[in-house]
């Protein structure tokens, strides 16, 4: 349970950095800071589920592209996972939106780097 909580906090922090750095193109709106924080936690949960369920399937189906591009297709897969998270958040009436594919690519890079750094800093035991 602690590992799940740590990963959710790391995803929320990574998404917050992406929202901050790409402000007009990745938006997180809300009435108050508390509402925005709750929305960010819920979006991080959605992002975690998408990365746990959908991403391995996409990676398996696109395995030849991983070999062909020497792993650079990971940027596209991460962007698609972020866009899917944005779509699911919109479906659930959460105020999180990613505007466009190239914004998702850049956001995916930011989320990956910040999430990696957060996983190094935060404890990882159950």
mmCIF file of C-alpha atoms in Angstrom:
data_model
loop_
_atom_site.group_PDB
_atom_site.id
_atom_site.type_symbol
_atom_site.label_atom_id
_atom_site.label_comp_id
_atom_site.label_asym_id
_atom_site.label_seq_id
_atom_site.Cartn_x
_atom_site.Cartn_y
_atom_site.Cartn_z
ATOM 1 C CA UNK A 1 0.000 0.000 0.000
ATOM 2 C CA UNK A 2 2.846 2.368 0.831
ATOM 3 C CA UNK A 3 4.458 1.691 -2.560
ATOM 4 C CA UNK A 4 1.184 2.581 -4.326
ATOM 5 C CA UNK A 5 0.937 5.809 -2.329
ATOM 6 C CA UNK A 6 4.550 6.743 -3.129
ATOM 7 C CA UNK A 7 4.039 6.117 -6.848
ATOM 8 C CA UNK A 8 0.833 8.182 -6.841
ATOM 9 C CA UNK A 9 2.583 11.079 -5.093
ATOM 10 C CA UNK A 10 5.476 10.858 -7.571
ATOM 11 C CA UNK A 11 3.059 10.866 -10.531
ATOM 12 C CA UNK A 12 1.150 13.815 -9.060
ATOM 13 C CA UNK A 13 4.374 15.787 -8.590
ATOM 14 C CA UNK A 14 5.512 14.945 -12.127
ATOM 15 C CA UNK A 15 2.172 16.000 -13.581
ATOM 16 C CA UNK A 16 2.267 19.216 -11.528
ATOM 17 C CA UNK A 17 5.684 20.091 -12.961
ATOM 18 C CA UNK A 18 4.419 19.396 -16.496
ATOM 19 C CA UNK A 19 1.368 21.607 -15.887
ATOM 20 C CA UNK A 20 3.604 24.359 -14.490
ATOM 21 C CA UNK A 21 6.136 24.254 -17.340
ATOM 22 C CA UNK A 22 3.615 23.875 -20.183
ATOM 23 C CA UNK A 23 0.942 26.114 -18.643
ATOM 24 C CA UNK A 24 -1.206 27.132 -21.599
ATOM 25 C CA UNK A 25 -1.017 23.766 -23.379
ATOM 26 C CA UNK A 26 -1.468 21.458 -20.380
ATOM 27 C CA UNK A 27 -4.150 22.907 -18.184
ATOM 28 C CA UNK A 28 -5.345 22.138 -14.681
ATOM 29 C CA UNK A 29 -8.183 24.377 -13.640
ATOM 30 C CA UNK A 30 -10.199 24.574 -10.477
ATOM 31 C CA UNK A 31 -11.877 26.870 -7.991
ATOM 32 C CA UNK A 32 -9.205 26.700 -5.313
ATOM 33 C CA UNK A 33 -5.782 25.278 -4.664
ATOM 34 C CA UNK A 34 -7.319 22.406 -2.697
ATOM 35 C CA UNK A 35 -9.622 21.541 -5.599
ATOM 36 C CA UNK A 36 -6.668 21.629 -7.995
ATOM 37 C CA UNK A 37 -4.622 19.397 -5.674
ATOM 38 C CA UNK A 38 -7.473 16.880 -5.450
ATOM 39 C CA UNK A 39 -7.866 16.955 -9.232
ATOM 40 C CA UNK A 40 -4.119 16.404 -9.616
ATOM 41 C CA UNK A 41 -4.211 13.386 -7.266
ATOM 42 C CA UNK A 42 -7.167 11.903 -9.175
ATOM 43 C CA UNK A 43 -5.415 12.486 -12.515
ATOM 44 C CA UNK A 44 -2.270 10.862 -11.082
ATOM 45 C CA UNK A 45 -4.372 7.823 -10.129
ATOM 46 C CA UNK A 46 -5.792 7.657 -13.660
ATOM 47 C CA UNK A 47 -2.286 8.062 -15.092
ATOM 48 C CA UNK A 48 -1.042 5.236 -12.878
ATOM 49 C CA UNK A 49 -3.851 2.913 -13.970
ATOM 50 C CA UNK A 50 -3.281 3.779 -17.642
ATOM 51 C CA UNK A 51 0.441 3.093 -17.276
ATOM 52 C CA UNK A 52 -0.236 -0.163 -15.415
ATOM 53 C CA UNK A 53 -2.942 -1.567 -17.717
ATOM 54 C CA UNK A 54 -2.633 -0.024 -21.184
ATOM 55 C CA UNK A 55 1.066 0.787 -21.547
ATOM 56 C CA UNK A 56 2.355 -2.827 -21.364
ATOM 57 C CA UNK A 57 -0.137 -3.881 -24.041
ATOM 58 C CA UNK A 58 0.899 -1.012 -26.323
ATOM 59 C CA UNK A 59 4.581 -1.760 -25.723
ATOM 60 C CA UNK A 60 4.053 -5.424 -26.539
ATOM 61 C CA UNK A 61 2.158 -4.666 -29.742
ATOM 62 C CA UNK A 62 4.734 -2.106 -30.846
ATOM 63 C CA UNK A 63 7.795 -4.182 -29.894
ATOM 64 C CA UNK A 64 9.146 -4.269 -33.476
ATOM 65 C CA UNK A 65 9.058 -0.453 -33.504
ATOM 66 C CA UNK A 66 11.035 -0.371 -30.255
ATOM 67 C CA UNK A 67 13.747 -2.428 -31.923
ATOM 68 C CA UNK A 68 13.612 -0.474 -35.186
ATOM 69 C CA UNK A 69 13.824 2.959 -33.509
ATOM 70 C CA UNK A 70 16.204 1.843 -30.735
ATOM 71 C CA UNK A 71 13.631 2.782 -28.119
ATOM 72 C CA UNK A 72 12.734 6.258 -29.368
ATOM 73 C CA UNK A 73 9.149 5.110 -29.899
ATOM 74 C CA UNK A 74 8.926 5.304 -26.095
ATOM 75 C CA UNK A 75 8.436 9.056 -26.478
ATOM 76 C CA UNK A 76 5.374 8.437 -28.646
ATOM 77 C CA UNK A 77 4.002 5.771 -26.288
ATOM 78 C CA UNK A 78 4.421 8.107 -23.287
ATOM 79 C CA UNK A 79 2.680 10.892 -25.210
ATOM 80 C CA UNK A 80 -0.213 8.583 -26.087
ATOM 81 C CA UNK A 81 -0.552 7.537 -22.426
ATOM 82 C CA UNK A 82 -0.684 11.204 -21.393
ATOM 83 C CA UNK A 83 -3.290 11.955 -24.065
ATOM 84 C CA UNK A 84 -5.353 8.943 -22.957
ATOM 85 C CA UNK A 85 -5.138 10.197 -19.377
ATOM 86 C CA UNK A 86 -6.338 13.617 -20.545
ATOM 87 C CA UNK A 87 -9.252 12.051 -22.409
ATOM 88 C CA UNK A 88 -10.241 9.892 -19.421
ATOM 89 C CA UNK A 89 -9.987 12.900 -17.102
ATOM 90 C CA UNK A 90 -12.287 14.839 -19.425
ATOM 91 C CA UNK A 91 -14.718 11.923 -19.476
ATOM 92 C CA UNK A 92 -14.762 11.948 -15.657
ATOM 93 C CA UNK A 93 -15.245 15.758 -15.594
ATOM 94 C CA UNK A 94 -11.815 16.428 -14.135
ATOM 95 C CA UNK A 95 -10.293 19.759 -15.141
ATOM 96 C CA UNK A 96 -7.115 18.408 -16.753
ATOM 97 C CA UNK A 97 -6.425 18.771 -20.465
ATOM 98 C CA UNK A 98 -3.472 18.185 -22.782
ATOM 99 C CA UNK A 99 -3.714 20.211 -25.970
ATOM 100 C CA UNK A 100 -2.139 18.391 -28.903
ATOM 101 C CA UNK A 101 0.278 15.585 -29.675
ATOM 102 C CA UNK A 102 3.532 17.558 -29.534
ATOM 103 C CA UNK A 103 2.565 19.031 -26.181
ATOM 104 C CA UNK A 104 1.910 15.473 -25.007
ATOM 105 C CA UNK A 105 5.362 14.404 -26.241
ATOM 106 C CA UNK A 106 7.053 17.219 -24.324
ATOM 107 C CA UNK A 107 4.803 16.615 -21.314
ATOM 108 C CA UNK A 108 5.619 12.912 -21.427
ATOM 109 C CA UNK A 109 9.335 13.685 -21.366
ATOM 110 C CA UNK A 110 8.879 16.042 -18.410
ATOM 111 C CA UNK A 111 6.686 13.556 -16.530
ATOM 112 C CA UNK A 112 9.184 10.744 -17.148
ATOM 113 C CA UNK A 113 12.167 12.753 -15.898
ATOM 114 C CA UNK A 114 10.430 14.166 -12.819
ATOM 115 C CA UNK A 115 8.811 10.825 -11.979
ATOM 116 C CA UNK A 116 12.189 9.085 -12.246
ATOM 117 C CA UNK A 117 13.766 11.682 -9.926
ATOM 118 C CA UNK A 118 10.894 11.389 -7.442
ATOM 119 C CA UNK A 119 11.146 7.586 -7.380
ATOM 120 C CA UNK A 120 14.842 7.911 -6.529
ATOM 121 C CA UNK A 121 14.184 10.364 -3.682
ATOM 122 C CA UNK A 122 11.101 8.702 -2.171
ATOM 123 C CA UNK A 123 11.201 5.353 -0.328
ATOM 124 C CA UNK A 124 10.155 2.305 -2.314
ATOM 125 C CA UNK A 125 9.462 -0.450 0.202
ATOM 126 C CA UNK A 126 6.045 -1.903 1.089
#
